[in-house]
Tab-separated table of C-alpha atoms and ligand atoms in Angstrom:
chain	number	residue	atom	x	y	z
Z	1	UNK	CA	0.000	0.000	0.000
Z	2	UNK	CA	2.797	2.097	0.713
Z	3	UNK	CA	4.485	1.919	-2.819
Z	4	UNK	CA	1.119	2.263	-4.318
Z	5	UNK	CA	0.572	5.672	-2.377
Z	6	UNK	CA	4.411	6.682	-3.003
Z	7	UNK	CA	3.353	6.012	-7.086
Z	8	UNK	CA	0.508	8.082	-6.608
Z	9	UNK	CA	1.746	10.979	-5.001
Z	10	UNK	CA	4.385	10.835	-7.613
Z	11	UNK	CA	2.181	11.304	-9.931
Z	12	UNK	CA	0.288	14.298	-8.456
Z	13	UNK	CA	3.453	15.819	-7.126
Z	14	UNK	CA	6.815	15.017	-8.827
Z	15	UNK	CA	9.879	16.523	-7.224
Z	16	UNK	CA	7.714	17.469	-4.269
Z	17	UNK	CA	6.036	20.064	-6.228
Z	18	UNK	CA	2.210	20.641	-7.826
Z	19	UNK	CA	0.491	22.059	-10.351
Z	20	UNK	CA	-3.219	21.406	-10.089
Z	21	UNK	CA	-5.785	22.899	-12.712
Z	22	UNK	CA	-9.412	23.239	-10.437
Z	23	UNK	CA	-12.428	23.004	-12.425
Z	24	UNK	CA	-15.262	22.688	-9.790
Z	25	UNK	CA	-16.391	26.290	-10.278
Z	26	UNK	CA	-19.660	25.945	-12.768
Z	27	UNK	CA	-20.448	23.856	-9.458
Z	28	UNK	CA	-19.675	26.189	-6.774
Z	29	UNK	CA	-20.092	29.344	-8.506
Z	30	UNK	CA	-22.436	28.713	-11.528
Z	31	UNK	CA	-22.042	29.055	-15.239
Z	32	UNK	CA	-21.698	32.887	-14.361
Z	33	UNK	CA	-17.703	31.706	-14.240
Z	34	UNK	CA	-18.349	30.945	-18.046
Z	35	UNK	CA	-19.986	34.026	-19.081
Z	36	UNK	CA	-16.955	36.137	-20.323
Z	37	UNK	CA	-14.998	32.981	-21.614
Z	38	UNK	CA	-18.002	30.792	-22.854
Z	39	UNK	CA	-15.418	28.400	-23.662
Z	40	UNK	CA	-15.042	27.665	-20.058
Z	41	UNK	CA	-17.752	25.626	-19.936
Z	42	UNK	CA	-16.831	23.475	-22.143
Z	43	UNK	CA	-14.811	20.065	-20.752
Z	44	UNK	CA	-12.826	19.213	-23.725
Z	45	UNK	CA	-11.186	22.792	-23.531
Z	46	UNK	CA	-10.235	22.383	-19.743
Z	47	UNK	CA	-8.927	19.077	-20.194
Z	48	UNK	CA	-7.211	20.115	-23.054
Z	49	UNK	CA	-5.655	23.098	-20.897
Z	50	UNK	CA	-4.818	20.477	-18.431
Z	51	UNK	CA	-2.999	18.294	-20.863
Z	52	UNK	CA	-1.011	20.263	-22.753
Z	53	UNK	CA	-0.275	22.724	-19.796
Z	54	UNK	CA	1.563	19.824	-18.271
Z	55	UNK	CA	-0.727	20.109	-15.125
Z	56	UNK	CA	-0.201	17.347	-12.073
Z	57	UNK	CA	-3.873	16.846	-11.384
Z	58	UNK	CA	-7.612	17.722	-12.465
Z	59	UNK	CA	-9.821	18.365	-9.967
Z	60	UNK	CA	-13.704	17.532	-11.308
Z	61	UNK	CA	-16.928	16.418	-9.226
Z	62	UNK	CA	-18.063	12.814	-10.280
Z	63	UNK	CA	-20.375	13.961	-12.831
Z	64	UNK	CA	-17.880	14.994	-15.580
Z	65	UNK	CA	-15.300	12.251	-14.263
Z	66	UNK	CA	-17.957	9.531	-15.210
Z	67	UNK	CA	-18.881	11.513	-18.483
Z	68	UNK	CA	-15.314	11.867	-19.882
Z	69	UNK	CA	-13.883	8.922	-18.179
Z	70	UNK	CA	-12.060	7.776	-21.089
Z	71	UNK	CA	-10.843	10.848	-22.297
Z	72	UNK	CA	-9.616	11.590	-18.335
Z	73	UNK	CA	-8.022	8.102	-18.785
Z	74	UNK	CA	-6.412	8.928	-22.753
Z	75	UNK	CA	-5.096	12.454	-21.409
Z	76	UNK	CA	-2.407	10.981	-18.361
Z	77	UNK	CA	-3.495	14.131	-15.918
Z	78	UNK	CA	-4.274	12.521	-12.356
Z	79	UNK	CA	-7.804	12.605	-11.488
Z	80	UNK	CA	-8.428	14.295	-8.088
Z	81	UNK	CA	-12.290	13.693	-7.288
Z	82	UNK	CA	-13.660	16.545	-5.130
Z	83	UNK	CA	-15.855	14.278	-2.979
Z	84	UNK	CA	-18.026	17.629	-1.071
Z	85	UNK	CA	-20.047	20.209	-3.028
Z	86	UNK	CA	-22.622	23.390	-2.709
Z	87	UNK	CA	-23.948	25.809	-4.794
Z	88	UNK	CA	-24.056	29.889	-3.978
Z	89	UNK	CA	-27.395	30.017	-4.432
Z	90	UNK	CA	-27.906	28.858	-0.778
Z	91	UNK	CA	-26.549	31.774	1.160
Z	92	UNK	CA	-26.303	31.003	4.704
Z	93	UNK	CA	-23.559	33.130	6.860
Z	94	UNK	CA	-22.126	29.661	7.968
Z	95	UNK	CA	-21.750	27.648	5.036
Z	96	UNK	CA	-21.821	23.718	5.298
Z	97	UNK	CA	-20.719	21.177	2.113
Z	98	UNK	CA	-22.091	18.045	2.485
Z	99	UNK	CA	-20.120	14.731	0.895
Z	100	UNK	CA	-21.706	13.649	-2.087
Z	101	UNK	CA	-19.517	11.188	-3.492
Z	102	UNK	CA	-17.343	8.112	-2.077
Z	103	UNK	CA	-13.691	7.435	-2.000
Z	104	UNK	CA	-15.041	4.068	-3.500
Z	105	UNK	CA	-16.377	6.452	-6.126
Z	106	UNK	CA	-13.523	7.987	-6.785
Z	107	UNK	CA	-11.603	4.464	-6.857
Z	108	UNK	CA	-14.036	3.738	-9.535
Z	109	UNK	CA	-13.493	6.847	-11.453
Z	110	UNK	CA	-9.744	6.081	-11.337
Z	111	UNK	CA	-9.083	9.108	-9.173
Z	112	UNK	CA	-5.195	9.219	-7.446
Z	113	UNK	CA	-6.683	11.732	-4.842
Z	114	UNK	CA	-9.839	12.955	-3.420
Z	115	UNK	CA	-10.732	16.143	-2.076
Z	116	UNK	CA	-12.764	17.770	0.366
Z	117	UNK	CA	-13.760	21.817	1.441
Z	118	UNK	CA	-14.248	22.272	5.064
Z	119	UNK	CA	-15.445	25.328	6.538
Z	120	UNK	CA	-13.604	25.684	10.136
Z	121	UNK	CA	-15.457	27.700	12.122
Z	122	UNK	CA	-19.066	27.513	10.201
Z	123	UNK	CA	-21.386	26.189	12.915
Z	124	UNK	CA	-21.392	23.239	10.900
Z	125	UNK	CA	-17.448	22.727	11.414
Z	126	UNK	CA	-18.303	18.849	13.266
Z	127	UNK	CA	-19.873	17.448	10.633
Z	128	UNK	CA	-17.591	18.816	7.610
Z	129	UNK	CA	-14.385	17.768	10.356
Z	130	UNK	CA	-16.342	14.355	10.941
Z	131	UNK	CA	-16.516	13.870	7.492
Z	132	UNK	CA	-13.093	14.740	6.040
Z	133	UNK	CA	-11.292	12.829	8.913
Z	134	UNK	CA	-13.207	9.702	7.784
Z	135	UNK	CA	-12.961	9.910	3.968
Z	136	UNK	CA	-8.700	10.895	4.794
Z	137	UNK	CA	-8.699	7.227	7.054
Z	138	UNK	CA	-10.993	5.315	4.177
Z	139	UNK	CA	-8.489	7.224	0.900
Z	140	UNK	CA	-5.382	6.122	3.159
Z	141	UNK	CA	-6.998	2.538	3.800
Z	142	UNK	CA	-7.765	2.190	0.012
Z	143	UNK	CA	-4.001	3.790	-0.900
Z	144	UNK	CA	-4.864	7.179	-2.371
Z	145	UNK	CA	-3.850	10.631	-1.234
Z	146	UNK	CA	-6.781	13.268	0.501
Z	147	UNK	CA	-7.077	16.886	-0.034
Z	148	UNK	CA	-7.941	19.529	2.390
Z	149	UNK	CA	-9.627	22.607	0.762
Z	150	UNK	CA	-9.094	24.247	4.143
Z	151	UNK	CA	-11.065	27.574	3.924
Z	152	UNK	CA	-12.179	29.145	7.150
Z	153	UNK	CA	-15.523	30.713	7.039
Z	154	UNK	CA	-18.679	31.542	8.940
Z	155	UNK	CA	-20.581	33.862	11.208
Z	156	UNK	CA	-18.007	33.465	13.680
Z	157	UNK	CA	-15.229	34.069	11.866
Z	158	UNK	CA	-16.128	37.737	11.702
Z	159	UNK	CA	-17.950	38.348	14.681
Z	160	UNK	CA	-15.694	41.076	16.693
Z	161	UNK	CA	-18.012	40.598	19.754
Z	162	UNK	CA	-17.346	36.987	20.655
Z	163	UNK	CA	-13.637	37.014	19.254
Z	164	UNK	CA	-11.496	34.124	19.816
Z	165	UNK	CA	-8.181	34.692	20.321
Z	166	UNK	CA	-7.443	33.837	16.994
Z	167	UNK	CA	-9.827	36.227	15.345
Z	168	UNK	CA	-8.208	39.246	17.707
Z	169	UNK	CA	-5.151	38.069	16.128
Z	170	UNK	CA	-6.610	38.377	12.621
Z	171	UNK	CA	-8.270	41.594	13.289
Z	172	UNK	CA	-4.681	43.174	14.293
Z	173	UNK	CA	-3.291	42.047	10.849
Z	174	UNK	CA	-6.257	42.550	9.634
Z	175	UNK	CA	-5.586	46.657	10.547
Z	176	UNK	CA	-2.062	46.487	9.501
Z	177	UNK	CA	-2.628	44.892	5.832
Z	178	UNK	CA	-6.229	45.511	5.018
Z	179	UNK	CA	-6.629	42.333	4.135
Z	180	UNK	CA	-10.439	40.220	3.988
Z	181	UNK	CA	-10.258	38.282	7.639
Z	182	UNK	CA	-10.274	34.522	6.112
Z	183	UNK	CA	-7.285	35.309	4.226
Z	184	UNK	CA	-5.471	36.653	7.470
Z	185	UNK	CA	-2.208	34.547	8.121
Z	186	UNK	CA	-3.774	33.776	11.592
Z	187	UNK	CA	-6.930	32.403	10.293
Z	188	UNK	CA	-5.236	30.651	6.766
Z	189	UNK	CA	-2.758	29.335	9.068
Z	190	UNK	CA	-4.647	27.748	11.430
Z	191	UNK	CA	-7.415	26.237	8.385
Z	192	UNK	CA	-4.052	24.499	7.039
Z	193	UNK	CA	-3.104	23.040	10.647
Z	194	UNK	CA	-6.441	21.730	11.322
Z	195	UNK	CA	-6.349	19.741	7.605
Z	196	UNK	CA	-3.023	18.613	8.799
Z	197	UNK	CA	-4.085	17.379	12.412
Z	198	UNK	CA	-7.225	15.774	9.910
Z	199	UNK	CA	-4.378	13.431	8.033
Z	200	UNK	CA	-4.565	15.781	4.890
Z	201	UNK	CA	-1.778	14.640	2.730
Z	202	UNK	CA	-2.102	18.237	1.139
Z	203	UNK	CA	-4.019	21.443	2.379
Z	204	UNK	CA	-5.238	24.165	-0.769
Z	205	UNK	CA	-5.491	27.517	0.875
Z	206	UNK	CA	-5.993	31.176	-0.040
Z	207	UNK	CA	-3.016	33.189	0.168
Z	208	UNK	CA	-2.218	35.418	3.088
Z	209	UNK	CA	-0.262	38.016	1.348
Z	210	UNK	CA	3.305	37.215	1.727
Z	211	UNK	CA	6.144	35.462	1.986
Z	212	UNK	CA	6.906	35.722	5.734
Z	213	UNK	CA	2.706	34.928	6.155
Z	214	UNK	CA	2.521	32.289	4.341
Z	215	UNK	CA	5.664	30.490	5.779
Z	216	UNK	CA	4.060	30.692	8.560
Z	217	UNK	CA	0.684	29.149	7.222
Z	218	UNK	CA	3.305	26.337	5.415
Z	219	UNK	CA	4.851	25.717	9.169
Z	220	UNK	CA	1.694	25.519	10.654
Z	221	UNK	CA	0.832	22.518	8.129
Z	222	UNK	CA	4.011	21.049	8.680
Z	223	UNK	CA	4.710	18.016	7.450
Z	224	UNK	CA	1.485	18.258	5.207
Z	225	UNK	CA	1.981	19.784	1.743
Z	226	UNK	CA	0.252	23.055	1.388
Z	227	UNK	CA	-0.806	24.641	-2.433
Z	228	UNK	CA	-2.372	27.890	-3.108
Z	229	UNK	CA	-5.867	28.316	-4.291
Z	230	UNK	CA	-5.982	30.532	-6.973
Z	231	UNK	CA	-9.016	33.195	-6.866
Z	232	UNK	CA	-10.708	35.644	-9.004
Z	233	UNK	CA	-8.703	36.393	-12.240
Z	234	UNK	CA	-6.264	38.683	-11.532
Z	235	UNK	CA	-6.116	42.136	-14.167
Z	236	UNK	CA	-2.226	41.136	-15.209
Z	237	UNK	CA	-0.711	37.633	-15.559
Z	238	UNK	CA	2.804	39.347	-13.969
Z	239	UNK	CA	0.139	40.478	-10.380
Z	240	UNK	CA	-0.710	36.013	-10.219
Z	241	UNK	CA	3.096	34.585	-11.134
Z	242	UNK	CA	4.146	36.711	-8.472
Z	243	UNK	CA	1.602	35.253	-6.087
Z	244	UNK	CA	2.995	31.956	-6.551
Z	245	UNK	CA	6.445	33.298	-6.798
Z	246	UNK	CA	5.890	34.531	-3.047
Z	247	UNK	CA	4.471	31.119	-1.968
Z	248	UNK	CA	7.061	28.937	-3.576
Z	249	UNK	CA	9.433	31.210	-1.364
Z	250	UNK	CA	7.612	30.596	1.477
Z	251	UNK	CA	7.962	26.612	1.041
Z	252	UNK	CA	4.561	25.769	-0.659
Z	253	UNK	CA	4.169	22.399	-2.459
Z	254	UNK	CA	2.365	24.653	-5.715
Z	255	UNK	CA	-1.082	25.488	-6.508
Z	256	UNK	CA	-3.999	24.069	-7.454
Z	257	UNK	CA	-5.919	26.899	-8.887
Z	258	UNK	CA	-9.011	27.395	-12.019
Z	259	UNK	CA	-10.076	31.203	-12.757
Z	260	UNK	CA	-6.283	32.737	-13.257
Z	261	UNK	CA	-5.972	29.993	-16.100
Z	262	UNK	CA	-8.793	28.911	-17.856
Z	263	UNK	CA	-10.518	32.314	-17.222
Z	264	UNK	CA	-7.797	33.729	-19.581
Z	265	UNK	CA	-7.569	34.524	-22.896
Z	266	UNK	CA	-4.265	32.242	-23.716
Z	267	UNK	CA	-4.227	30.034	-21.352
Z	268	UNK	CA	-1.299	27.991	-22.269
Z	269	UNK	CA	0.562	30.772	-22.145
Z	270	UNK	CA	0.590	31.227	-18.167
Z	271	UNK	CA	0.622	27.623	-17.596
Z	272	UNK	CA	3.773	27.801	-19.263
Z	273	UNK	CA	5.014	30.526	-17.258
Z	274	UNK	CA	3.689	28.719	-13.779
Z	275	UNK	CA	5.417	25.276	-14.901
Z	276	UNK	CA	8.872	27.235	-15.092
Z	277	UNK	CA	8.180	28.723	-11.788
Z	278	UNK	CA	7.107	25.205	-9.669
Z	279	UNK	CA	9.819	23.265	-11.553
Z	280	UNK	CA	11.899	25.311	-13.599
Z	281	UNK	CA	11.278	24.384	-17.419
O	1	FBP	P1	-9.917	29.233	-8.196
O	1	FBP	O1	-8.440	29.111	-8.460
O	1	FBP	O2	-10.693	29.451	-9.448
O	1	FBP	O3	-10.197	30.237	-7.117
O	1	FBP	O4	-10.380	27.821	-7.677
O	1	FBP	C1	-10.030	27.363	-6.412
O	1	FBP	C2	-11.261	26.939	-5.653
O	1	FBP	O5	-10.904	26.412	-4.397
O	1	FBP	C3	-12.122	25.953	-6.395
O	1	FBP	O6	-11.663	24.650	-6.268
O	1	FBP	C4	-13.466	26.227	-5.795
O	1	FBP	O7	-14.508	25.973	-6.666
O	1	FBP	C5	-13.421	27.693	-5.537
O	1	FBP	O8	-12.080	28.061	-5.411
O	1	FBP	C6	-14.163	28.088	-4.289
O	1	FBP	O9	-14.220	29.470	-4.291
O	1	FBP	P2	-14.734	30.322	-3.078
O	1	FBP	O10	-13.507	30.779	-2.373
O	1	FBP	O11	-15.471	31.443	-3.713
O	1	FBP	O12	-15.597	29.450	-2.233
């Protein structure tokens, strides 16, 4: 079981490092991701995107994973199954993401990984820590790797009156940086140590900033590989690469990000760029 999980995390990160194209937005977000690029919404360009953009991993719910199975298969990029899903049409202040899928699914699918948002500190944190803890023992059992969307977020998470000591800390940096509270390093830091103390083999986490941040966020995840998730498209490619140039000098593992590539107009082009970044050709 051990080889088999070495192989697979091989796969998914070789030299250590990874490059991870998300496509679980029309999902999360809606088609409104597609609007401005209608060819977005189209699989056969992502997977494309993946393919020739030498990407370590595709992450896809089980619908298009059954649907292009054989293309998945044809194209060589690992399939990461994101196993938890909601839509933002329900809008409730603490968000909860139910599991939908099974690693057996996944198995089926011919995923190498399987992933998993949880929402530390939504009132619903139990269940989604319940749940990820279980699939992370049942992936590990069946000798594939488990991801950790770790992504802090909830009524409490902002609520000044009931701080925890955490969220004073975050409202400090917070004042000093401007920065949204769930992408404090305080908050992103401890989302990544919780998906470590989970069993996460790799925590995906928003970006605190900078480089002494989000060493800090990578130490708190310690030995657990951490990636940046990638966000809205940003105006210039130059304002992402050196995003990821900051958190590849803070120790991260890579990125496994969506909008800032297939949101953009040549989108070979930066995947170029980030593949000479995370592993230098
Ligand atoms: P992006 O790089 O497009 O931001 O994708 C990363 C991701 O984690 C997706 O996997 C997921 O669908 C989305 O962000 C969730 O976004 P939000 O932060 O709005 O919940």
């Amino acid at each position: 079981m051990k080889e088999k999980m070495e192989e697979l995390k091989n796969r998914i990160m070789p030299d250590d490092k990874a490059m991870i194209l998300a496509y679980d937005q029309g999902f999360e977000h809606g088609p409104r991701e597609f609007v401005e690029h209608p060819e977005g919404a189209n699989f056969e360009y992502i997977l494309d995107i993946a393919q020739k953009g030498r990407f370590t991993g595709l992450v896809l719910h089980a619908g298009l994973a059954e649907k292009y199975a054989d293309k998945i298969a044809d194209s060589g990029v690992p399939l990461i199954l994101k196993l938890n899903g909601k839509s933002e049409l329900f809008t409730e202040e603490d968000p909860f993401s139910p599991q939908l899928y099974s690693v057996e699914d996944a198995i089926t699918l011919g995923a190498v990984a399987v992933g998993y948002t949880v929402y530390s500190g939504s009132k619903y944190e139990d269940e989604m820590h319940r749940e990820f803890s279980k699939i992370v023992r049942e992936a590990h059992s069946k000798g594939i790797m488990a991801i950790g969307w770790m992504y802090p977020r909830g009524k409490a998470i902002f609520d000044r009156k009931s701080a925890s000591k955490t969220l004073k800390m975050a409202l400090d940096e917070q004042e000093q940086t401007n920065q949204a509270i769930d992408e404090t390093p305080s908050i992103v830091a401890y989302g990544a140590r919780i998906g470590m103390e989970l069993g996460a083999d790799m925590v995906k986490v928003k970006h605190t900033g900078s480089v002494d941040s989000f060493r800090w966020v990578v130490q708190s995840a310690y030995p657990t590989k951490v990636v940046m998730s990638g966000g809205p498209m940003t105006k210039t490619d130059e304002e992402f690469l050196s995003r990821v140039k900051d958190v590849l000098a803070a120790g991260a593992a890579g990125i496994a990000v969506g909008r800032n590539i297939w949101q953009r107009t040549d989108p070979l082009n930066i995947s170029n760029k980030l593949h000479q970044l995370i592993y230098g050709h």
